[in-house]
Coordinates of C-alpha atoms in Angstrom, one line a residue:
Chain A
M1 CA -14.2 -38.7 -24.5
I2 CA -11.7 -36.0 -25.4
W3 CA -8.7 -37.5 -27.1
F4 CA -6.9 -34.4 -27.8
K5 CA -7.5 -31.0 -26.4
K6 CA -5.4 -28.4 -28.2
D7 CA -5.5 -25.6 -25.9
I8 CA -8.1 -25.0 -23.3
F9 CA -6.2 -22.2 -21.7
K10 CA -7.2 -18.7 -22.2
K11 CA -4.1 -16.7 -23.3
K12 CA -3.3 -13.5 -21.5
T13 CA -0.5 -11.2 -22.1
L14 CA 1.1 -10.0 -19.0
A15 CA 2.4 -6.4 -18.6
N16 CA 6.0 -7.7 -19.0
G17 CA 5.2 -9.2 -22.4
E18 CA 5.2 -12.8 -21.2
T19 CA 2.2 -14.8 -22.0
D20 CA 0.3 -16.3 -19.2
R21 CA -2.8 -18.4 -19.2
D22 CA -5.6 -19.1 -17.0
K23 CA -4.2 -21.9 -15.0
S24 CA -7.0 -22.5 -12.6
V25 CA -7.0 -26.2 -13.4
R26 CA -4.0 -28.5 -13.3
V27 CA -3.1 -30.4 -16.4
P28 CA -5.9 -30.0 -18.9
V29 CA -8.4 -32.7 -19.7
G30 CA -7.8 -35.1 -22.5
L31 CA -5.3 -38.0 -23.0
W32 CA -2.9 -35.8 -24.9
V33 CA -2.4 -32.2 -24.0
K34 CA -0.4 -29.3 -25.2
C35 CA 2.0 -27.9 -22.6
E36 CA 1.0 -24.4 -21.7
S37 CA 4.6 -23.4 -21.5
C38 CA 6.5 -25.2 -24.3
S39 CA 3.5 -26.0 -26.5
E40 CA 4.8 -29.6 -26.9
I41 CA 2.2 -32.3 -27.1
I42 CA 2.6 -34.4 -24.0
Y43 CA 0.8 -37.5 -22.6
K44 CA -1.3 -36.5 -19.7
K45 CA -0.6 -39.7 -17.6
D46 CA 3.1 -39.0 -17.9
V47 CA 2.7 -35.5 -16.6
E48 CA 0.6 -36.7 -13.7
K49 CA 3.2 -39.3 -12.8
N50 CA 5.7 -36.5 -13.1
L51 CA 4.1 -34.6 -10.2
D52 CA 2.3 -32.3 -12.7
V53 CA 5.5 -31.1 -14.2
C54 CA 5.9 -31.1 -18.0
T55 CA 8.0 -34.0 -19.1
K56 CA 9.4 -31.9 -22.0
C57 CA 10.2 -28.5 -20.5
G58 CA 9.9 -28.9 -16.7
H59 CA 7.1 -26.4 -16.5
H60 CA 5.5 -26.7 -13.0
Y61 CA 1.7 -26.7 -13.2
R62 CA -0.4 -25.3 -10.4
I63 CA -1.7 -28.2 -8.3
P64 CA -4.5 -28.5 -5.8
A65 CA -3.8 -28.2 -2.1
R66 CA -4.6 -31.8 -1.3
A67 CA -2.3 -33.1 -4.1
R68 CA 0.5 -30.9 -2.6
I69 CA -0.1 -32.4 0.8
D70 CA -0.1 -36.0 -0.7
M71 CA 3.2 -35.5 -2.4
T72 CA 4.8 -33.9 0.7
I73 CA 3.6 -35.7 3.8
D74 CA 4.3 -39.4 4.4
E75 CA 1.5 -41.5 3.1
G76 CA -1.4 -42.0 5.5
T77 CA 0.0 -39.8 8.2
F78 CA -1.7 -36.5 7.5
K79 CA -4.4 -35.4 9.9
E80 CA -6.3 -32.5 8.6
Q81 CA -7.5 -29.9 11.2
D82 CA -10.1 -27.2 11.3
Q83 CA -12.0 -28.3 8.2
G84 CA -15.1 -26.9 9.9
V85 CA -13.8 -23.4 9.9
S86 CA -16.0 -21.8 7.2
P87 CA -16.2 -18.3 5.7
A88 CA -19.0 -15.9 6.7
D89 CA -19.9 -12.7 4.9
P90 CA -19.3 -10.0 7.5
L91 CA -19.5 -7.1 5.0
E92 CA -22.4 -8.6 3.1
F93 CA -20.3 -7.9 0.1
K94 CA -21.7 -7.7 -3.3
D95 CA -20.0 -6.6 -6.5
L96 CA -21.2 -7.9 -9.8
K97 CA -22.0 -11.1 -7.9
K98 CA -22.6 -11.8 -4.2
Y99 CA -19.6 -12.9 -2.2
K100 CA -21.8 -15.7 -0.8
D101 CA -22.5 -17.0 -4.3
K102 CA -18.8 -16.9 -5.2
L103 CA -18.0 -18.8 -2.1
R104 CA -20.6 -21.4 -2.8
A105 CA -19.3 -21.9 -6.3
A106 CA -15.7 -22.2 -5.1
Q107 CA -16.7 -24.6 -2.4
K108 CA -18.6 -26.8 -4.9
E109 CA -15.7 -26.7 -7.3
S110 CA -13.0 -27.5 -4.8
G111 CA -14.7 -29.5 -2.2
M112 CA -13.1 -27.3 0.4
N113 CA -14.6 -24.7 2.8
D114 CA -12.0 -22.1 1.9
A115 CA -8.6 -21.6 0.2
V116 CA -6.2 -23.5 2.5
V117 CA -5.8 -27.0 3.9
T118 CA -4.0 -27.3 7.2
G119 CA -3.0 -30.2 9.4
S120 CA -0.1 -32.3 10.8
G121 CA 1.7 -35.4 9.6
L122 CA 5.1 -36.9 9.2
I123 CA 7.7 -35.9 6.7
G124 CA 10.5 -38.4 6.5
G125 CA 9.3 -39.7 9.8
R126 CA 9.4 -36.3 11.5
R127 CA 6.2 -34.6 12.7
V128 CA 5.4 -31.3 11.0
F129 CA 2.5 -28.9 10.7
A130 CA 1.7 -28.1 7.1
A131 CA -0.6 -25.9 5.1
A132 CA -1.2 -25.8 1.3
F133 CA -3.2 -23.2 -0.6
E134 CA -5.8 -24.0 -3.2
F135 CA -5.3 -21.3 -5.8
P136 CA -8.6 -21.9 -7.7
F137 CA -10.5 -21.1 -4.5
M138 CA -11.0 -17.3 -5.1
G139 CA -7.4 -16.9 -6.2
G140 CA -6.1 -18.5 -3.0
S141 CA -7.0 -15.2 -1.3
M142 CA -6.6 -14.7 2.5
G143 CA -9.7 -13.8 4.4
S144 CA -10.7 -14.5 8.0
V145 CA -10.8 -18.3 7.5
V146 CA -7.3 -18.5 5.9
G147 CA -5.9 -16.2 8.6
E148 CA -7.5 -18.2 11.4
K149 CA -6.4 -21.6 10.1
I150 CA -2.8 -20.4 9.6
A151 CA -2.8 -18.9 13.1
R152 CA -4.1 -22.2 14.6
L153 CA -1.7 -24.2 12.6
I154 CA 1.2 -22.2 14.0
E155 CA -0.2 -22.4 17.5
G156 CA -0.6 -26.1 17.1
A157 CA 3.0 -26.4 16.1
L158 CA 4.1 -24.4 19.1
E159 CA 2.2 -26.6 21.4
A160 CA 3.5 -29.8 19.8
K161 CA 7.0 -28.3 19.4
C162 CA 7.1 -29.0 15.7
G163 CA 8.2 -27.2 12.6
V164 CA 5.9 -25.6 10.1
I165 CA 5.8 -25.8 6.3
I166 CA 3.4 -23.5 4.3
F167 CA 3.0 -23.9 0.6
S168 CA 1.6 -20.5 -0.6
S169 CA -0.3 -19.8 -3.8
S170 CA -2.4 -16.7 -3.5
G171 CA -3.3 -13.5 -5.1
G172 CA -3.2 -11.8 -1.7
A173 CA -5.8 -10.5 0.8
R174 CA -9.4 -11.2 0.0
M175 CA -11.1 -8.0 -1.0
Q176 CA -14.6 -9.3 -0.2
E177 CA -13.8 -9.3 3.5
G178 CA -12.3 -5.8 3.4
I179 CA -10.2 -4.7 6.3
L180 CA -10.7 -8.0 8.1
S181 CA -8.6 -9.6 5.4
L182 CA -5.9 -7.0 5.9
M183 CA -5.8 -7.8 9.6
Q184 CA -5.1 -11.4 8.9
M185 CA -1.7 -10.3 7.7
A186 CA -1.0 -9.0 11.2
K187 CA -2.5 -12.0 12.8
T188 CA -0.5 -14.6 10.9
S189 CA 2.8 -12.6 11.2
A190 CA 2.3 -12.3 14.9
A191 CA 1.9 -16.0 15.2
I192 CA 5.1 -16.6 13.2
A193 CA 6.9 -14.3 15.7
R194 CA 5.9 -16.7 18.5
L195 CA 7.2 -19.7 16.5
K196 CA 10.5 -17.9 16.0
D197 CA 10.8 -17.0 19.7
A198 CA 10.3 -20.7 20.5
G199 CA 13.1 -21.7 18.1
L200 CA 10.9 -23.8 15.9
P201 CA 11.6 -23.9 12.2
Y202 CA 9.3 -22.5 9.6
I203 CA 9.9 -23.2 5.9
S204 CA 7.9 -21.1 3.5
V205 CA 7.4 -22.6 0.0
L206 CA 6.3 -20.1 -2.6
T207 CA 4.5 -21.5 -5.6
D208 CA 3.0 -19.9 -8.6
P209 CA 1.7 -17.3 -7.9
T210 CA 2.3 -15.8 -4.4
M211 CA 1.4 -12.1 -4.2
G212 CA 0.1 -9.2 -2.2
G213 CA -0.9 -9.6 1.4
V214 CA 0.3 -13.2 1.6
T215 CA 3.8 -12.3 0.4
A216 CA 3.7 -9.3 2.7
S217 CA 3.0 -11.5 5.7
F218 CA 3.8 -15.1 6.6
A219 CA 5.1 -16.1 3.2
M220 CA 8.2 -14.0 3.4
L221 CA 8.9 -14.8 7.0
G222 CA 10.3 -18.3 6.6
D223 CA 13.6 -19.2 8.3
V224 CA 14.1 -20.7 4.9
I225 CA 12.2 -19.5 1.9
I226 CA 12.0 -21.9 -1.1
A227 CA 10.3 -21.2 -4.4
E228 CA 9.3 -23.6 -7.2
P229 CA 10.9 -22.7 -10.6
K230 CA 9.4 -19.7 -12.4
A231 CA 6.8 -19.0 -9.8
L232 CA 5.5 -15.4 -9.8
V233 CA 6.3 -13.9 -6.5
G234 CA 5.8 -10.2 -5.5
F235 CA 4.0 -7.6 -3.6
A236 CA 2.3 -5.6 -6.4
G237 CA 1.0 -7.3 -9.5
P238 CA 3.1 -6.8 -12.7
R239 CA 0.2 -5.0 -14.4
V240 CA -0.2 -2.5 -11.5
I241 CA 3.6 -1.8 -11.5
A242 CA 3.7 -1.3 -15.3
E243 CA 0.7 1.1 -15.2
T244 CA 2.2 3.0 -12.3
I245 CA 5.7 3.5 -13.7
K246 CA 4.7 3.5 -17.4
Q247 CA 7.7 1.3 -18.3
T248 CA 8.2 -2.2 -19.6
L249 CA 9.2 -4.5 -16.8
P250 CA 12.5 -6.3 -17.0
E251 CA 12.6 -9.9 -18.3
G252 CA 11.7 -12.5 -15.8
F253 CA 10.7 -9.8 -13.3
Q254 CA 9.1 -11.2 -10.1
R255 CA 9.9 -14.8 -11.1
S256 CA 11.7 -17.1 -8.7
E257 CA 15.0 -16.9 -10.6
Y258 CA 14.8 -13.1 -10.5
I259 CA 14.0 -12.8 -6.8
L260 CA 16.7 -15.4 -5.9
E261 CA 19.2 -13.2 -7.7
H262 CA 18.0 -10.2 -5.6
G263 CA 18.4 -12.0 -2.4
M264 CA 14.8 -12.5 -1.4
I265 CA 14.7 -16.3 -1.2
D266 CA 17.1 -19.0 -0.3
M267 CA 16.7 -21.5 -3.1
I268 CA 14.6 -22.7 -6.0
V269 CA 13.7 -26.3 -5.7
E270 CA 12.0 -28.5 -8.4
R271 CA 8.9 -30.4 -7.3
R272 CA 10.6 -33.8 -7.5
H273 CA 13.2 -32.7 -5.0
M274 CA 10.9 -30.8 -2.7
K275 CA 10.1 -33.5 -0.2
D276 CA 13.7 -34.5 0.2
T277 CA 14.8 -30.9 0.6
L278 CA 12.2 -30.2 3.2
T279 CA 13.0 -33.4 5.1
R280 CA 16.7 -32.6 5.2
L281 CA 16.2 -29.0 6.2
L282 CA 13.7 -29.8 9.0
A283 CA 16.0 -32.5 10.3
M284 CA 18.8 -29.9 10.7
L285 CA 16.8 -26.9 11.9
G286 CA 14.6 -29.0 14.2
H287 CA 17.4 -31.1 15.7
R288 CA 16.7 -29.8 19.2
H289 CA 13.2 -31.0 19.0
G290 CA 13.9 -34.4 17.4
Q291 CA 11.2 -37.0 17.5
Chain B
M1 CA -12.8 31.1 5.9
A2 CA -12.9 29.8 2.3
N3 CA -10.4 27.1 1.5
K4 CA -8.4 27.1 -1.7
H5 CA -9.4 23.6 -2.5
W6 CA -12.9 22.5 -2.0
L7 CA -14.8 19.4 -2.8
E8 CA -17.7 19.1 -5.2
F9 CA -20.2 18.3 -2.4
E10 CA -19.2 21.5 -0.6
R11 CA -20.2 23.7 -3.5
H12 CA -23.2 25.2 -1.8
V13 CA -21.3 26.2 1.3
V14 CA -18.2 27.4 -0.6
E15 CA -20.4 29.8 -2.6
L16 CA -21.8 31.2 0.6
E17 CA -18.3 31.5 2.1
K18 CA -17.3 33.5 -1.0
K19 CA -20.2 35.8 -0.6
I20 CA -19.3 36.4 3.0
D21 CA -15.7 37.2 2.0
E22 CA -17.0 39.6 -0.6
M23 CA -19.2 41.3 1.9
K24 CA -16.4 41.6 4.4
G25 CA -14.3 43.4 1.7
H26 CA -17.1 45.9 1.1
A27 CA -18.0 46.7 4.6
P28 CA -19.4 50.2 5.0
E29 CA -17.9 52.0 8.0
G30 CA -19.5 51.1 11.3
S31 CA -22.6 49.5 9.8
A32 CA -24.1 47.3 12.5
S33 CA -26.6 45.8 10.2
H34 CA -23.9 44.8 7.7
A35 CA -22.0 43.0 10.5
D36 CA -25.2 41.4 11.6
E37 CA -25.8 40.2 8.1
I38 CA -22.3 38.7 7.8
S39 CA -22.6 37.0 11.2
K40 CA -26.0 35.5 10.1
L41 CA -24.5 34.2 6.9
E42 CA -21.5 32.7 8.7
K43 CA -23.8 30.9 11.1
K44 CA -25.8 29.6 8.1
A45 CA -22.7 28.5 6.3
K46 CA -21.5 26.6 9.4
K47 CA -24.8 25.0 9.8
I48 CA -24.9 23.8 6.2
L49 CA -21.3 22.6 6.4
S50 CA -22.1 20.7 9.5
E51 CA -25.1 19.1 7.9
I52 CA -23.1 18.1 4.8
Y53 CA -20.4 16.6 6.9
S54 CA -22.8 14.7 9.2
R55 CA -23.9 12.6 6.3
L56 CA -20.9 12.1 4.0
T57 CA -20.8 9.0 2.0
P58 CA -17.7 6.7 2.3
W59 CA -16.5 8.0 -1.1
Q60 CA -16.9 11.6 0.1
I61 CA -15.0 10.7 3.2
T62 CA -12.3 9.3 1.0
M63 CA -12.1 12.7 -0.7
V64 CA -11.8 14.5 2.6
A65 CA -9.1 12.0 3.8
R66 CA -7.1 12.9 0.6
H67 CA -7.8 16.6 0.8
P68 CA -4.7 18.5 -0.3
E69 CA -4.9 20.8 2.7
R70 CA -5.4 18.1 5.2
P71 CA -2.9 18.2 8.0
Y72 CA -0.1 15.7 7.5
T73 CA 2.2 13.9 10.0
L74 CA 4.7 16.7 10.3
D75 CA 1.9 19.2 11.0
Y76 CA 0.8 17.1 13.9
V77 CA 4.3 16.5 15.0
H78 CA 4.8 20.3 15.4
N79 CA 1.4 21.0 16.9
V80 CA 1.2 18.1 19.3
F81 CA 4.8 17.3 20.4
E82 CA 7.7 19.4 21.5
D83 CA 11.4 19.2 20.7
F84 CA 11.1 17.0 17.7
M85 CA 14.4 15.8 16.2
E86 CA 14.1 14.0 12.9
L87 CA 16.2 10.9 12.5
H88 CA 16.9 9.7 9.0
G89 CA 17.8 6.5 7.1
D90 CA 17.5 2.8 7.2
R91 CA 21.3 2.3 7.4
R92 CA 21.0 -0.1 4.4
F93 CA 20.0 1.7 1.3
R94 CA 18.8 5.3 1.7
D95 CA 16.5 7.7 3.5
D96 CA 12.9 7.3 2.4
Q97 CA 11.2 10.6 2.7
A98 CA 7.7 9.1 2.4
I99 CA 8.1 8.0 6.0
V100 CA 9.4 10.4 8.7
G101 CA 10.5 9.6 12.1
G102 CA 12.3 10.9 15.1
V103 CA 12.4 11.6 18.8
A104 CA 10.3 14.2 20.5
R105 CA 8.5 15.0 23.8
L106 CA 4.9 14.6 24.6
D107 CA 4.1 16.7 27.7
G108 CA 7.7 16.5 28.5
A109 CA 8.2 12.8 28.2
P110 CA 10.5 11.4 25.5
V111 CA 8.6 9.5 22.7
M112 CA 9.3 8.1 19.3
I113 CA 7.3 9.3 16.3
I114 CA 6.9 7.6 13.0
G115 CA 4.5 8.6 10.2
N116 CA 3.8 8.6 6.5
Q117 CA 4.4 12.0 5.0
K118 CA 2.8 13.4 1.9
G119 CA 4.0 16.6 0.1
R120 CA 2.0 19.8 -0.4
N121 CA 3.4 21.1 -3.7
T122 CA 4.6 19.3 -6.8
K123 CA 8.3 19.3 -5.8
E124 CA 7.6 18.1 -2.3
K125 CA 5.1 15.5 -3.5
I126 CA 7.8 14.0 -5.7
L127 CA 10.3 14.1 -2.9
R128 CA 7.8 12.3 -0.6
N129 CA 6.8 9.9 -3.5
F130 CA 3.1 10.9 -2.9
G131 CA 3.3 9.3 0.5
M132 CA 4.1 5.8 -0.9
P133 CA 7.0 4.2 1.0
N134 CA 9.6 2.0 -0.5
P135 CA 11.1 -0.9 1.6
E136 CA 13.7 1.4 3.1
G137 CA 11.0 3.5 4.6
Y138 CA 9.6 0.5 6.5
R139 CA 13.1 -0.5 7.5
K140 CA 13.8 3.0 8.8
A141 CA 10.5 2.8 10.7
L142 CA 11.5 -0.5 12.3
R143 CA 15.0 0.8 13.2
L144 CA 13.4 3.6 15.1
M145 CA 10.8 1.3 16.8
E146 CA 13.6 -1.0 18.0
M147 CA 15.5 2.1 19.2
A148 CA 12.4 3.1 21.1
E149 CA 12.2 -0.3 22.7
R150 CA 15.8 -0.1 23.9
F151 CA 15.2 3.3 25.4
S152 CA 11.8 2.6 26.8
M153 CA 10.0 5.2 24.8
P154 CA 6.4 4.8 23.6
V155 CA 6.0 4.7 19.8
F156 CA 3.4 6.9 18.1
T157 CA 2.7 6.1 14.5
F158 CA 0.6 8.3 12.0
I159 CA -0.8 6.5 9.0
D160 CA -1.5 8.5 5.9
T161 CA -0.5 6.6 2.7
P162 CA -2.2 5.5 -0.5
G163 CA -0.2 2.3 -0.1
A164 CA 3.3 0.9 -0.4
Y165 CA 4.9 1.9 -3.6
P166 CA 4.5 -0.5 -6.5
G167 CA 7.8 -0.1 -8.4
I168 CA 10.6 -2.2 -9.8
G169 CA 13.1 -1.1 -7.2
A170 CA 10.6 -1.6 -4.4
E171 CA 10.0 -5.2 -5.5
E172 CA 13.7 -5.9 -6.0
R173 CA 14.5 -4.6 -2.5
G174 CA 11.8 -6.7 -1.0
Q175 CA 8.7 -4.6 -0.5
S176 CA 6.7 -7.6 0.8
E177 CA 9.5 -8.7 3.1
A178 CA 9.9 -5.3 4.6
I179 CA 6.2 -5.1 5.3
A180 CA 6.0 -8.7 6.6
F181 CA 9.0 -8.1 8.8
N182 CA 7.5 -5.0 10.4
L183 CA 4.2 -6.9 11.1
M184 CA 6.1 -9.6 12.8
K185 CA 8.5 -7.4 14.8
M186 CA 5.8 -4.9 15.9
S187 CA 3.7 -7.7 17.3
T188 CA 6.4 -8.4 19.9
L189 CA 7.9 -4.9 20.4
K190 CA 8.4 -4.4 24.2
T191 CA 7.1 -0.8 24.4
P192 CA 3.7 0.7 23.9
I193 CA 2.6 1.4 20.3
I194 CA -0.2 3.8 19.5
A195 CA -1.2 4.1 15.8
T196 CA -3.5 6.8 14.4
V197 CA -4.9 6.8 10.9
I198 CA -4.9 10.5 10.1
G199 CA -5.7 10.4 6.4
E200 CA -5.5 7.4 4.0
G201 CA -4.9 4.0 5.5
G202 CA -3.8 2.2 2.3
S203 CA -3.6 -1.5 2.8
G204 CA -0.4 -3.4 3.7
G205 CA 1.6 -0.2 3.2
A206 CA -0.4 1.3 6.1
L207 CA -0.6 -1.8 8.3
A208 CA 3.3 -2.0 8.2
I209 CA 3.3 0.8 10.8
G210 CA -0.1 -0.1 12.3
V211 CA 0.3 -3.1 14.5
A212 CA -0.3 -1.3 17.8
D213 CA -1.8 -1.6 21.3
R214 CA -4.3 1.1 20.4
V215 CA -5.5 1.9 16.9
M216 CA -7.3 5.2 16.5
M217 CA -8.7 7.0 13.5
L218 CA -9.7 10.5 12.7
E219 CA -13.3 10.9 11.9
F220 CA -12.8 11.4 8.2
A221 CA -9.9 9.1 7.7
T222 CA -10.2 5.8 5.8
Y223 CA -8.5 2.4 6.2
S224 CA -8.9 -0.3 3.6
V225 CA -7.5 -3.5 2.1
I226 CA -7.5 -1.8 -1.3
S227 CA -8.3 1.6 -2.7
P228 CA -11.9 2.0 -3.8
E229 CA -10.7 2.7 -7.4
G230 CA -8.5 -0.4 -7.4
C231 CA -11.4 -2.5 -6.0
A232 CA -13.9 -1.1 -8.5
A233 CA -11.5 -1.8 -11.4
I234 CA -11.0 -5.5 -10.3
L235 CA -14.4 -6.5 -9.0
W236 CA -16.7 -4.2 -10.9
K237 CA -14.4 -4.1 -13.9
D238 CA -15.1 -0.4 -13.9
G239 CA -12.9 2.1 -12.1
S240 CA -15.7 4.7 -12.0
K241 CA -17.6 2.5 -9.6
A242 CA -15.3 3.7 -6.8
D243 CA -18.1 5.3 -4.8
L244 CA -19.9 1.9 -4.7
A245 CA -16.7 0.1 -3.9
A246 CA -16.0 2.5 -1.0
K247 CA -19.4 1.9 0.5
T248 CA -19.1 -1.9 0.0
L249 CA -15.6 -2.2 1.4
K250 CA -16.6 -0.4 4.7
I251 CA -13.6 1.8 5.0
D252 CA -14.7 4.7 7.2
A253 CA -14.1 5.0 10.9
G254 CA -17.7 4.2 12.0
E255 CA -17.7 0.9 10.2
L256 CA -14.2 0.0 11.3
M257 CA -15.2 0.7 14.9
K258 CA -18.1 -1.7 14.5
L259 CA -15.8 -4.4 13.0
G260 CA -13.6 -4.1 16.0
V261 CA -10.5 -3.1 14.0
I262 CA -10.1 0.3 15.6
D263 CA -10.4 1.4 19.2
K264 CA -11.3 5.0 19.0
I265 CA -12.6 7.7 16.6
I266 CA -11.2 11.2 17.1
N267 CA -13.9 13.7 16.0
E268 CA -12.9 16.3 13.5
P269 CA -13.9 20.0 13.5
V270 CA -16.9 20.9 11.4
G271 CA -16.0 20.6 7.8
G272 CA -12.9 18.4 8.4
A273 CA -9.5 18.7 10.0
H274 CA -8.1 21.0 7.2
R275 CA -10.6 23.7 8.2
D276 CA -9.2 23.9 11.7
P277 CA -5.8 22.3 12.1
R278 CA -5.4 23.7 15.7
A279 CA -8.6 22.2 16.9
I280 CA -7.8 18.8 15.5
S281 CA -4.3 18.9 16.9
T282 CA -5.7 19.6 20.4
S283 CA -8.2 16.7 20.0
L284 CA -5.5 14.4 18.7
K285 CA -3.2 15.3 21.6
T286 CA -5.9 14.6 24.2
A287 CA -6.6 11.2 22.6
L288 CA -2.9 10.3 22.4
V289 CA -2.2 11.2 26.0
S290 CA -5.2 9.3 27.2
A291 CA -4.5 6.2 25.1
L292 CA -0.9 6.2 26.4
K293 CA -2.0 6.6 30.0
D294 CA -4.4 3.8 29.5
I295 CA -1.9 1.2 28.3
K296 CA 1.1 2.4 30.4
S297 CA -0.4 1.0 33.5
S298 CA 0.1 -2.6 32.3
N299 CA 3.6 -4.1 32.4
V300 CA 5.4 -4.7 29.2
D301 CA 4.8 -8.5 29.1
S302 CA 1.1 -8.3 29.4
L303 CA 1.1 -5.4 26.9
V304 CA 2.7 -7.7 24.3
K305 CA 0.4 -10.5 25.2
N306 CA -2.7 -8.3 24.8
R307 CA -1.4 -6.9 21.5
Y308 CA -1.2 -10.5 20.2
K309 CA -4.7 -11.2 21.5
K310 CA -6.0 -8.0 19.9
F311 CA -5.0 -9.0 16.4
R312 CA -5.5 -12.7 17.0
S313 CA -9.2 -12.1 17.6
I314 CA -9.9 -10.1 14.5
G315 CA -11.8 -12.0 11.8
V316 CA -15.3 -13.4 11.2
F317 CA -16.0 -17.0 10.4
S318 CA -18.3 -19.8 11.4
E319 CA -17.3 -23.2 12.8
G320 CA -19.2 -26.4 13.0

């Protein structure tokens, strides 16, 4: 048994000088762990009880899709849908590894078919259609399956006259499905248009990180857009921007606080207040469709 | 005719063209055999060119799509449409010259035109930001599309961009929101939209004016989720593997037609659009007129419904 794990994270220096680490797992293994943000030694059980938020500095760890659903949807009410929708390999894509092999590894690791969980359940007693991204599944990237499941989620909400909540965490479109991934941006955004026409509320929650084709489609189309603290949110990645403009990026660039200041989101909400905030918002925005 | 810029794989034919030009310059008076010789060589050059272009690799197609002499949006605007009046600005921040737009006539009927615009010389390239729009470009495009909807004018978009600009200001002003908003709004715009990829179709920056009832592509244009160089750098960890990435990504018109992402391929003259801008303009016009005729027959509600279905059905997955 590991009693103390000093630092299992690989340090990376981002283009803006901040250090980031490979956060593909939630709180690291071991009883005592070092927070990846404040470097304080924290008791793992405390962090878990604290919704995977550091008890010392409030750093929000990335969490699995199902954990997100569990902490958001009223206990025992979530009905997952479309679990059977599975990725194919339409381009027979192979870089250094085969796409098929990458998929298999990600499926084994996550126990999921692809990078998003979708379904419906109650939040504060009100029915809602919700999706949560699994970032470790190929960077939460959007290919045909993610696009299809998001579109079906929205169409389900339309039929049931319910609101939609999507927790995004994604590097963007999935390169291994080429142009088909790009087209999922059009597909999901078109579905959101229908939801808006029907006057049904859509709340988009941006969690660390939400980038590229996901930000440039449904994630930025919420009636209300919420971000978790210090989430990286943007179109182009910080490294690409720094390389293009050959300048150092401003401090806090593309973080929740920065994009709030620039008018791109409505609010930053800590994880412990997320469910309550969503419940209150949906009750107000969805008052015509009260259940 | 020898072009100023030529691509490495055209070397053989370019050398021949040079020779022909030289011979033309030294023509002895009234020598029939000399003229015969030239005409023979010209035929030979055309044959070689045609052979080269009939089996271009996806990476070579990318080079043609980015050819510095390739016709750009404004070239087509002037060759295909009449009475073009450019309209500027997004009414919010500034006029983004990487996207041009305005009203014009197509065979006499009023239409709206929107397209990416690249520059020819250094000064113009900077002015056009190398064809990479900022959010205000997409917002101008949307303003014009909504105007077209109000005045029942069909919208023609021309895609030719490496991608949306990755810059600090672009992010601060909501590059992703601008693109997302266009995707959403275009999906329900109550007027026909016809998009044509004329050069580079660079990812979300291209799609932001590409949600259309008909999506067409010139024969040597490309359309991709990421540039071959970018993909190679990320997935192969080696930017020089761009040729392999281009092939793997399936970015050329033939492949995209098979994937059901585009509706029509517009054939280019032998050796690419830049070798005969008039011919390609004529082909483009024919294709635009016929696409419009085709969709104009349906009423606007079914048009929008079908547009939804078109994009809704793209994607490959299994279910069970």
